[in-house]
Coordinates of N, CA and C in Angstrom, one line a residue:
Chain I
D1 N 169.3 38.6 -110.9 CA 170.6 38.0 -110.9 C 171.1 38.1 -109.5
G2 N 171.8 37.0 -109.0 CA 172.4 37.0 -107.7 C 173.8 37.7 -107.8
G3 N 174.1 38.5 -106.7 CA 175.4 39.1 -106.8 C 175.6 40.1 -105.6
I4 N 176.7 40.8 -105.7 CA 177.0 41.8 -104.7 C 177.0 43.2 -105.4
T5 N 176.3 44.1 -104.8 CA 176.3 45.5 -105.4 C 176.9 46.4 -104.4
Q6 N 177.7 47.4 -104.9 CA 178.3 48.4 -104.2 C 177.9 49.8 -104.8
S7 N 177.6 50.7 -104.0 CA 177.2 52.0 -104.5 C 177.8 53.1 -103.6
P8 N 178.1 54.2 -104.1 CA 178.3 54.5 -105.6 C 179.6 53.9 -106.1
K9 N 179.8 54.0 -107.4 CA 181.0 53.5 -108.0 C 182.2 54.5 -107.7
Y10 N 181.8 55.8 -107.8 CA 182.8 56.9 -107.5 C 182.2 57.8 -106.5
L11 N 183.0 58.2 -105.5 CA 182.5 59.0 -104.4 C 183.6 60.1 -104.1
F12 N 183.1 61.3 -104.0 CA 184.1 62.4 -103.7 C 183.5 63.0 -102.4
R13 N 184.5 63.3 -101.5 CA 184.1 63.9 -100.2 C 185.2 64.9 -99.8
K14 N 184.7 65.9 -99.0 CA 185.7 66.8 -98.5 C 186.3 66.2 -97.2
E15 N 187.6 66.6 -97.0 CA 188.3 66.2 -95.8 C 187.5 66.5 -94.6
G16 N 187.5 65.6 -93.6 CA 186.8 65.8 -92.4 C 185.3 65.3 -92.3
Q17 N 184.8 64.9 -93.5 CA 183.4 64.4 -93.5 C 183.4 62.9 -93.4
N18 N 182.4 62.4 -92.7 CA 182.2 61.0 -92.7 C 181.5 60.6 -94.0
V19 N 181.7 59.4 -94.4 CA 181.0 58.9 -95.6 C 180.7 57.4 -95.5
T20 N 179.6 57.0 -96.0 CA 179.2 55.6 -95.8 C 179.1 55.0 -97.2
L21 N 179.8 53.8 -97.3 CA 179.8 53.0 -98.6 C 178.8 51.9 -98.4
S22 N 178.0 51.7 -99.4 CA 177.0 50.6 -99.4 C 177.5 49.3 -99.9
C23 N 177.1 48.2 -99.3 CA 177.3 46.9 -99.9 C 176.1 46.0 -99.6
E24 N 175.5 45.5 -100.6 CA 174.4 44.6 -100.5 C 174.6 43.3 -101.3
Q25 N 174.2 42.2 -100.7 CA 174.3 40.9 -101.5 C 173.0 40.1 -101.4
N26 N 172.6 39.5 -102.5 CA 171.4 38.6 -102.5 C 171.8 37.2 -102.7
L27 N 173.0 36.8 -102.3 CA 173.5 35.4 -102.4 C 173.2 34.6 -101.2
N28 N 172.6 35.2 -100.2 CA 172.3 34.5 -98.9 C 173.6 34.0 -98.2
H29 N 174.6 34.8 -98.4 CA 175.9 34.4 -97.8 C 175.9 34.9 -96.3
D30 N 176.5 34.1 -95.5 CA 176.6 34.5 -94.1 C 177.7 35.5 -93.8
A31 N 178.8 35.3 -94.5 CA 180.0 36.2 -94.2 C 180.1 37.3 -95.2
M32 N 180.5 38.4 -94.7 CA 180.8 39.6 -95.5 C 182.1 40.3 -95.1
Y33 N 182.7 40.9 -96.0 CA 184.1 41.5 -95.8 C 184.2 42.8 -96.5
W34 N 185.0 43.7 -95.9 CA 185.4 45.0 -96.5 C 186.9 45.0 -96.6
Y35 N 187.4 45.3 -97.9 CA 188.8 45.4 -98.1 C 189.1 46.8 -98.7
R36 N 190.3 47.2 -98.5 CA 190.8 48.4 -99.1 C 192.0 48.1 -100.0
Q37 N 192.0 48.7 -101.2 CA 193.1 48.5 -102.1 C 193.8 49.8 -102.5
D38 N 195.1 49.8 -102.3 CA 195.9 51.0 -102.7 C 196.9 50.6 -103.8
P39 N 197.3 51.5 -104.6 CA 198.2 51.2 -105.8 C 199.4 50.4 -105.3
G40 N 199.8 49.3 -105.9 CA 201.0 48.6 -105.7 C 200.9 47.8 -104.4
Q41 N 199.8 47.7 -103.7 CA 199.7 46.9 -102.5 C 198.6 45.9 -102.7
G42 N 198.7 44.8 -101.9 CA 197.6 43.9 -101.9 C 196.4 44.4 -101.1
L43 N 195.3 43.8 -101.3 CA 194.1 44.1 -100.6 C 194.3 43.9 -99.1
R44 N 193.8 44.8 -98.3 CA 193.9 44.7 -96.9 C 192.5 44.7 -96.2
L45 N 192.3 43.8 -95.3 CA 191.0 43.6 -94.6 C 190.7 44.7 -93.6
I46 N 189.5 45.3 -93.7 CA 189.2 46.4 -92.8 C 188.3 45.8 -91.7
Y47 N 187.2 45.2 -92.1 CA 186.3 44.5 -91.1 C 185.7 43.3 -91.8
Y48 N 185.2 42.4 -91.0 CA 184.4 41.3 -91.5 C 183.4 40.8 -90.5
S49 N 182.4 40.2 -91.1 CA 181.2 39.8 -90.2 C 180.8 38.4 -90.6
Q50 N 180.6 37.5 -89.6 CA 180.1 36.2 -89.9 C 178.6 36.0 -89.8
I51 N 178.0 36.8 -88.9 CA 176.6 36.7 -88.7 C 176.0 38.1 -88.4
V52 N 174.7 38.2 -88.5 CA 174.1 39.4 -88.2 C 174.4 39.9 -86.8
N53 N 174.6 41.2 -86.7 CA 174.8 41.9 -85.4 C 176.1 41.5 -84.8
D54 N 177.1 41.0 -85.6 CA 178.4 40.7 -85.1 C 179.4 40.9 -86.2
F55 N 180.5 41.5 -85.8 CA 181.6 41.8 -86.7 C 182.9 41.9 -86.0
Q56 N 184.0 41.7 -86.7 CA 185.3 41.8 -86.1 C 186.2 42.7 -86.9
K57 N 187.2 43.3 -86.2 CA 188.2 44.2 -86.9 C 189.1 43.3 -87.7
G58 N 189.5 43.9 -88.9 CA 190.5 43.3 -89.7 C 191.9 43.9 -89.3
D59 N 192.7 44.0 -90.3 CA 194.1 44.5 -90.1 C 194.2 46.0 -90.0
I60 N 193.2 46.7 -90.6 CA 193.3 48.2 -90.7 C 192.0 48.8 -90.4
A61 N 191.4 48.5 -89.2 CA 190.1 48.9 -88.9 C 190.1 50.4 -88.3
E62 N 191.2 50.9 -88.0 CA 191.2 52.3 -87.4 C 190.7 53.3 -88.3
G63 N 189.7 54.1 -87.9 CA 189.1 55.1 -88.7 C 187.9 54.7 -89.5
Y64 N 187.5 53.4 -89.3 CA 186.4 52.9 -90.0 C 185.4 52.3 -89.0
S65 N 184.1 52.2 -89.4 CA 183.1 51.5 -88.6 C 182.1 50.8 -89.6
V66 N 181.5 49.7 -89.0 CA 180.6 49.0 -89.8 C 179.4 48.6 -89.0
S67 N 178.3 48.1 -89.7 CA 177.2 47.6 -89.0 C 176.7 46.4 -89.8
R68 N 176.0 45.4 -89.1 CA 175.4 44.3 -89.8 C 174.1 44.0 -89.2
E69 N 173.1 44.9 -89.6 CA 171.8 44.8 -89.0 C 170.9 43.8 -89.8
K70 N 171.3 43.5 -91.1 CA 170.6 42.6 -91.9 C 171.7 41.7 -92.6
K71 N 171.3 40.5 -92.9 CA 172.2 39.5 -93.5 C 172.7 40.0 -94.8
E72 N 171.9 40.7 -95.5 CA 172.3 41.1 -96.9 C 173.0 42.4 -97.0
S73 N 173.2 43.1 -95.9 CA 173.8 44.4 -96.0 C 174.9 44.6 -95.0
F74 N 176.0 45.3 -95.4 CA 177.2 45.4 -94.6 C 177.8 46.8 -94.9
P75 N 177.2 47.9 -94.5 CA 177.7 49.2 -94.9 C 179.0 49.6 -94.1
L76 N 179.9 50.3 -94.8 CA 181.2 50.7 -94.2 C 181.2 52.2 -94.1
T77 N 181.4 52.8 -92.9 CA 181.6 54.2 -92.8 C 183.0 54.6 -92.6
V78 N 183.5 55.5 -93.5 CA 184.8 56.0 -93.4 C 184.7 57.3 -92.6
T79 N 185.3 57.3 -91.4 CA 185.2 58.5 -90.5 C 186.3 59.5 -90.8
S80 N 186.1 60.6 -90.2 CA 187.2 61.7 -90.3 C 188.4 61.3 -89.6
A81 N 188.4 60.2 -88.8 CA 189.6 59.8 -88.1 C 190.5 59.0 -89.0
Q82 N 190.0 58.6 -90.1 CA 190.9 57.8 -91.1 C 191.8 58.8 -91.8
K83 N 193.1 58.6 -91.6 CA 194.1 59.6 -92.0 C 194.3 59.7 -93.5
N84 N 194.1 58.6 -94.2 CA 194.3 58.6 -95.6 C 193.2 57.8 -96.3
P85 N 192.0 58.3 -96.4 CA 190.9 57.5 -96.8 C 190.8 57.3 -98.4
T86 N 191.5 58.1 -99.1 CA 191.4 57.9 -100.6 C 191.9 56.6 -101.0
A87 N 191.1 55.7 -101.6 CA 191.4 54.4 -101.9 C 190.3 53.7 -102.7
F88 N 190.5 52.5 -103.1 CA 189.5 51.7 -103.8 C 189.0 50.7 -102.7
Y89 N 187.6 50.7 -102.5 CA 187.1 49.8 -101.5 C 186.3 48.7 -102.1
L90 N 186.5 47.5 -101.6 CA 185.9 46.3 -102.2 C 185.2 45.6 -101.1
C91 N 183.9 45.2 -101.4 CA 183.1 44.4 -100.5 C 183.1 43.0 -101.0
A92 N 183.1 42.0 -100.1 CA 183.0 40.6 -100.6 C 182.1 39.8 -99.6
S93 N 181.6 38.6 -100.1 CA 180.8 37.8 -99.3 C 181.2 36.3 -99.6
S94 N 180.8 35.4 -98.6 CA 181.1 34.0 -98.9 C 180.2 33.2 -98.0
I95 N 180.0 31.9 -98.4 CA 179.3 31.0 -97.6 C 180.2 30.5 -96.5
L96 N 179.7 30.3 -95.3 CA 180.4 29.7 -94.3 C 180.3 28.2 -94.3
L97 N 181.4 27.5 -94.4 CA 181.4 26.0 -94.4 C 181.8 25.6 -93.0
A98 N 181.7 24.3 -92.7 CA 182.1 23.7 -91.4 C 183.6 23.9 -91.2
G99 N 183.9 24.8 -90.3 CA 185.4 25.0 -90.1 C 186.1 25.8 -91.1
S100 N 185.4 26.3 -92.1 CA 186.1 27.1 -93.1 C 185.1 28.0 -93.9
T101 N 185.6 28.5 -95.0 CA 184.7 29.4 -95.8 C 184.9 29.0 -97.3
D102 N 184.0 29.3 -98.1 CA 184.0 29.0 -99.5 C 184.6 30.2 -100.2
T103 N 184.6 30.1 -101.5 CA 185.1 31.2 -102.4 C 184.5 32.5 -102.0
Q104 N 185.2 33.6 -102.0 CA 184.7 34.9 -101.7 C 184.3 35.5 -103.1
Y105 N 183.1 36.1 -103.1 CA 182.6 36.8 -104.2 C 182.7 38.3 -104.0
F106 N 183.2 39.1 -105.0 CA 183.5 40.5 -104.8 C 182.5 41.4 -105.5
G107 N 182.2 42.5 -104.9 CA 181.5 43.5 -105.5 C 182.3 44.3 -106.5
P108 N 181.7 45.3 -107.2 CA 182.5 46.0 -108.3 C 183.4 47.1 -107.7
G109 N 183.2 47.4 -106.4 CA 184.1 48.4 -105.8 C 183.6 49.8 -105.8
T110 N 184.0 50.6 -104.8 CA 183.8 52.0 -104.8 C 185.1 52.7 -104.7
R111 N 185.3 53.7 -105.6 CA 186.5 54.5 -105.5 C 186.2 55.8 -104.8
L112 N 186.8 55.9 -103.6 CA 186.6 57.1 -102.8 C 187.8 58.1 -102.9
T113 N 187.5 59.3 -103.2 CA 188.5 60.3 -103.3 C 188.1 61.4 -102.3
V114 N 189.0 61.7 -101.4 CA 188.8 62.8 -100.4 C 189.6 64.0 -100.9
L115 N 188.9 65.1 -101.0 CA 189.5 66.3 -101.6 C 190.0 67.2 -100.5
Chain Z
K1 N 207.4 42.7 -94.0 CA 207.5 41.9 -95.2 C 206.1 41.2 -95.4
N2 N 205.7 41.3 -96.7 CA 204.4 40.6 -97.0 C 204.6 39.1 -96.9
E3 N 203.6 38.5 -96.3 CA 203.6 37.0 -96.2 C 203.2 36.3 -97.5
V4 N 202.7 37.1 -98.5 CA 202.4 36.5 -99.7 C 203.1 37.3 -100.8
E5 N 204.0 36.6 -101.5 CA 204.8 37.3 -102.5 C 204.5 36.7 -103.9
Q6 N 204.3 37.6 -104.9 CA 204.0 37.2 -106.2 C 205.1 37.6 -107.1
S7 N 205.3 36.9 -108.2 CA 206.3 37.2 -109.2 C 205.8 36.7 -110.6
P8 N 206.1 37.5 -111.6 CA 206.7 38.8 -111.6 C 205.6 39.8 -111.2
Q9 N 206.0 41.1 -111.0 CA 205.1 42.1 -110.8 C 204.3 42.5 -112.0
N10 N 205.1 42.5 -113.1 CA 204.5 42.9 -114.4 C 204.9 41.9 -115.5
L11 N 204.1 41.6 -116.4 CA 204.4 40.6 -117.4 C 203.7 41.0 -118.7
T12 N 204.5 41.1 -119.8 CA 203.9 41.3 -121.1 C 204.2 40.1 -122.0
A13 N 203.1 39.7 -122.7 CA 203.3 38.5 -123.6 C 202.6 38.8 -124.9
Q14 N 203.0 38.0 -125.9 CA 202.3 38.1 -127.2 C 201.2 37.1 -127.2
E15 N 200.2 37.4 -127.9 CA 199.0 36.5 -128.1 C 199.5 35.1 -128.4
G16 N 199.0 34.1 -127.7 CA 199.4 32.7 -128.0 C 200.4 32.2 -127.1
E17 N 201.2 33.1 -126.4 CA 202.2 32.6 -125.5 C 201.7 32.0 -124.2
F18 N 202.5 31.1 -123.6 CA 202.2 30.5 -122.4 C 202.7 31.4 -121.2
I19 N 201.8 31.7 -120.3 CA 202.2 32.6 -119.2 C 202.1 31.8 -117.9
T20 N 203.1 32.1 -117.0 CA 203.2 31.6 -115.7 C 203.3 32.7 -114.7
I21 N 202.5 32.7 -113.6 CA 202.6 33.6 -112.5 C 202.8 32.8 -111.2
N22 N 203.7 33.2 -110.4 CA 204.1 32.5 -109.2 C 203.7 33.2 -108.0
C23 N 203.4 32.4 -106.9 CA 203.0 32.9 -105.6 C 203.6 32.0 -104.6
S24 N 204.4 32.7 -103.7 CA 205.0 32.0 -102.5 C 204.4 32.6 -101.3
Y25 N 204.2 31.8 -100.2 CA 203.7 32.3 -99.0 C 204.5 31.7 -97.8
S26 N 204.4 32.4 -96.7 CA 205.3 32.0 -95.6 C 204.5 31.6 -94.3
V27 N 203.1 31.5 -94.5 CA 202.3 31.2 -93.4 C 201.6 29.9 -93.6
G28 N 201.0 29.2 -92.6 CA 200.2 28.1 -92.8 C 198.9 28.5 -93.4
I29 N 198.4 27.7 -94.3 CA 197.1 28.1 -95.0 C 196.2 26.9 -95.0
S30 N 194.9 27.2 -95.2 CA 194.0 26.1 -95.5 C 193.6 26.0 -96.9
A31 N 193.8 27.1 -97.6 CA 193.4 27.2 -99.1 C 194.1 28.4 -99.7
L32 N 194.2 28.4 -101.0 CA 194.8 29.5 -101.8 C 193.8 29.8 -102.9
H33 N 193.7 31.1 -103.1 CA 192.8 31.6 -104.1 C 193.6 32.3 -105.2
W34 N 193.2 32.2 -106.4 CA 193.7 33.0 -107.5 C 192.5 33.9 -108.0
L35 N 192.7 35.2 -108.1 CA 191.7 36.1 -108.4 C 192.1 36.9 -109.7
Q36 N 191.2 37.4 -110.4 CA 191.5 38.2 -111.6 C 190.8 39.6 -111.4
Q37 N 191.5 40.7 -111.6 CA 191.0 42.0 -111.5 C 191.1 42.7 -112.8
H38 N 190.0 43.1 -113.4 CA 190.0 43.8 -114.7 C 190.2 45.3 -114.4
P39 N 190.5 46.1 -115.5 CA 190.8 47.5 -115.3 C 189.7 48.3 -114.6
G40 N 188.4 47.9 -114.8 CA 187.4 48.6 -114.1 C 187.4 48.4 -112.6
G41 N 188.1 47.4 -112.1 CA 188.3 47.2 -110.7 C 187.6 46.0 -110.1
G42 N 186.6 45.4 -110.8 CA 185.9 44.3 -110.3 C 186.8 43.1 -110.2
I43 N 186.6 42.2 -109.2 CA 187.5 41.0 -109.0 C 186.6 39.8 -109.1
V44 N 187.2 38.8 -109.8 CA 186.5 37.6 -110.1 C 187.4 36.5 -109.5
S45 N 186.8 35.5 -108.8 CA 187.6 34.4 -108.3 C 187.8 33.4 -109.4
L46 N 189.0 33.0 -109.6 CA 189.3 32.0 -110.7 C 189.4 30.6 -110.1
F47 N 190.1 30.4 -109.0 CA 190.3 29.1 -108.4 C 190.4 29.3 -106.9
M48 N 190.0 28.2 -106.2 CA 190.3 28.1 -104.8 C 190.8 26.6 -104.7
L49 N 192.1 26.5 -104.2 CA 192.6 25.1 -104.1 C 193.4 24.9 -102.9
S50 N 193.4 23.7 -102.4 CA 194.2 23.4 -101.2 C 195.2 22.3 -101.5
S51 N 195.2 21.7 -102.6 CA 196.2 20.7 -103.0 C 196.1 20.4 -104.5
G52 N 197.2 19.9 -105.1 CA 197.2 19.5 -106.5 C 197.0 20.6 -107.5
K53 N 196.0 20.3 -108.4 CA 195.9 21.1 -109.6 C 194.5 21.2 -110.0
K54 N 194.1 22.4 -110.5 CA 192.8 22.6 -111.1 C 192.9 23.3 -112.4
K55 N 192.0 23.0 -113.3 CA 192.0 23.5 -114.7 C 190.6 24.0 -115.0
H56 N 190.6 25.2 -115.6 CA 189.3 25.8 -116.1 C 189.6 26.5 -117.4
G57 N 189.2 25.8 -118.5 CA 189.5 26.4 -119.8 C 191.0 26.5 -120.1
R58 N 191.5 27.7 -120.4 CA 192.9 27.8 -120.6 C 193.7 28.1 -119.4
L59 N 193.1 28.1 -118.2 CA 193.8 28.5 -117.0 C 194.0 27.2 -116.2
I60 N 195.2 27.1 -115.6 CA 195.6 26.0 -114.8 C 196.2 26.5 -113.5
A61 N 195.8 26.0 -112.4 CA 196.4 26.5 -111.1 C 197.0 25.2 -110.4
T62 N 198.2 25.4 -109.9 CA 198.8 24.3 -109.1 C 199.2 24.8 -107.8
I63 N 199.3 23.9 -106.8 CA 199.8 24.3 -105.5 C 200.7 23.2 -104.9
N64 N 201.8 23.5 -104.3 CA 202.6 22.6 -103.6 C 202.7 23.0 -102.1
I65 N 201.9 22.3 -101.3 CA 201.8 22.8 -99.9 C 203.1 22.7 -99.1
Q66 N 203.9 21.6 -99.4 CA 205.2 21.5 -98.7 C 206.1 22.6 -99.0
E67 N 206.1 23.0 -100.3 CA 207.0 24.1 -100.7 C 206.4 25.5 -100.5
K68 N 205.1 25.6 -100.1 CA 204.4 26.8 -99.9 C 204.5 27.7 -101.2
H69 N 204.0 27.1 -102.3 CA 204.2 27.7 -103.6 C 203.0 27.3 -104.5
S70 N 202.5 28.3 -105.2 CA 201.5 28.0 -106.2 C 201.8 28.7 -107.5
S71 N 201.3 28.2 -108.6 CA 201.5 28.8 -109.9 C 200.1 28.9 -110.6
L72 N 200.0 30.0 -111.4 CA 198.8 30.1 -112.3 C 199.4 30.2 -113.7
H73 N 198.9 29.3 -114.5 CA 199.3 29.2 -115.9 C 198.2 29.6 -116.8
I74 N 198.5 30.4 -117.9 CA 197.5 30.7 -118.9 C 198.1 30.2 -120.2
T75 N 197.4 29.2 -120.8 CA 197.8 28.7 -122.1 C 197.2 29.4 -123.2
A76 N 197.9 29.5 -124.3 CA 197.4 30.2 -125.5 C 196.8 31.5 -125.2
S77 N 197.6 32.4 -124.6 CA 197.1 33.7 -124.0 C 196.5 34.5 -125.1
H78 N 195.5 35.3 -124.7 CA 194.7 36.2 -125.5 C 194.7 37.6 -124.9
P79 N 194.5 38.6 -125.8 CA 194.4 40.0 -125.2 C 193.4 40.2 -124.1
R80 N 192.3 39.4 -124.2 CA 191.3 39.5 -123.1 C 191.7 39.0 -121.8
D81 N 192.9 38.3 -121.8 CA 193.5 37.8 -120.5 C 194.2 38.9 -119.8
S82 N 194.3 40.1 -120.4 CA 195.0 41.2 -119.8 C 194.3 41.7 -118.6
A83 N 194.9 41.6 -117.4 CA 194.3 41.9 -116.2 C 195.4 41.8 -115.1
V84 N 195.0 42.1 -113.9 CA 195.8 41.9 -112.7 C 195.4 40.6 -112.1
Y85 N 196.4 39.7 -111.8 CA 196.1 38.4 -111.2 C 196.6 38.4 -109.8
I86 N 195.8 38.1 -108.9 CA 196.1 38.2 -107.5 C 196.0 36.8 -106.8
C87 N 197.0 36.6 -106.0 CA 197.1 35.4 -105.2 C 196.7 35.8 -103.8
A88 N 195.8 34.9 -103.1 CA 195.4 35.2 -101.7 C 195.3 33.9 -101.0
V89 N 195.8 33.9 -99.7 CA 195.8 32.7 -99.0 C 194.8 32.8 -97.8
L90 N 194.2 31.7 -97.5 CA 193.2 31.6 -96.4 C 193.9 31.1 -95.2
T91 N 194.0 31.9 -94.2 CA 194.9 31.6 -93.0 C 194.1 31.1 -91.8
D92 N 192.8 31.3 -91.8 CA 192.0 30.8 -90.7 C 190.6 30.4 -91.1
S93 N 189.8 29.9 -90.2 CA 188.5 29.4 -90.5 C 187.5 30.5 -90.7
W94 N 187.9 31.8 -90.4 CA 187.0 32.9 -90.5 C 186.9 33.5 -91.8
G95 N 187.7 33.0 -92.8 CA 187.7 33.5 -94.1 C 188.6 34.7 -94.3
K96 N 189.5 34.9 -93.4 CA 190.5 36.0 -93.5 C 191.5 35.6 -94.6
L97 N 191.6 36.5 -95.6 CA 192.5 36.3 -96.7 C 193.7 37.2 -96.5
Q98 N 194.9 36.8 -96.9 CA 196.0 37.6 -97.0 C 196.4 37.6 -98.5
F99 N 196.6 38.8 -99.0 CA 196.7 39.0 -100.5 C 198.2 39.3 -100.9
G100 N 198.5 38.8 -102.1 CA 199.7 39.3 -102.7 C 199.4 40.6 -103.4
A101 N 200.5 41.3 -103.9 CA 200.3 42.6 -104.5 C 199.8 42.6 -105.9
G102 N 199.7 41.4 -106.5 CA 199.2 41.3 -107.8 C 200.2 41.2 -108.9
T103 N 199.9 40.6 -110.0 CA 200.8 40.6 -111.2 C 200.0 41.2 -112.4
Q104 N 200.5 42.3 -112.9 CA 199.8 43.0 -114.0 C 200.2 42.2 -115.3
V105 N 199.3 41.7 -116.0 CA 199.5 40.9 -117.2 C 199.0 41.7 -118.4
V106 N 199.8 41.9 -119.4 CA 199.3 42.5 -120.7 C 199.6 41.6 -121.8
V107 N 198.6 41.2 -122.6 CA 198.8 40.4 -123.7 C 198.5 41.2 -125.0
T108 N 199.5 41.3 -125.8 CA 199.4 42.1 -127.0 C 199.1 41.2 -128.2
P109 N 198.3 41.8 -129.2 CA 197.9 41.0 -130.4 C 199.1 40.6 -131.2

C-alpha cells in the first residue's frame, strides 16, 4: 500500500539527548514536510523539502535539523537545543504541481515525550 | 494573532444534526484545505478548494475568496464524525500551510 510511515509512534527521551524521528513515503512525492502540534494550537511548520538534498526552514526550525538524502525519506532530529521538545510530530508529503502543490498526505505521527 | 481562525472551538451535536464549522483567514491564499484528525492523531485531508463548493458524501465545503471565509458542513451527523476538524490555508507555491487551531466535534448517539 502507498502511504507515509512514521516511527516510532511513541518516543521517550531524557532531557539533553538528541533524538531522530523517521518519516518514509512510497508515494513518489517530491515535497515533504515536518509539523509540530501542541495542545490547543494549530500545526506549525518545522522544515520542508522540495527536492533531494535541499530543504528550507519553516516557522519554528530552531533546535531541529533535517536531511533529504533520498526522495522517500525525510528524518527529523530534535536536538538538545530545542527548549520544549515534548509534542506530537507529523510528517507530510505532496506532489509538486506547476506553481503550486497538491493535497498533503500525513503520516500517523510520533508523540515525543522528554523526561 | 493567528492568521487562520476557526469557530467554534468545540461543538457537540446529536446524531442526525447538521453541523457547520467556520474558518476565516486574513492572508492571501491559493487554496484552502479541510483536514480531519481522529483521536489517534492521524490526519486525513478532506478537501482542497480554491473557489466555490465541493461535496463528498455527507461533507460539504464552501469558500468565499472575497470574504476570506470557508465553511465545512456535515449533514446527518454520525458518532463516527467525532474528530478534530482543521482548516489550513496555502499561502505560497512551496506548499507552506498555515493552520487553524481546530474544532473538536463530538457527535452523541
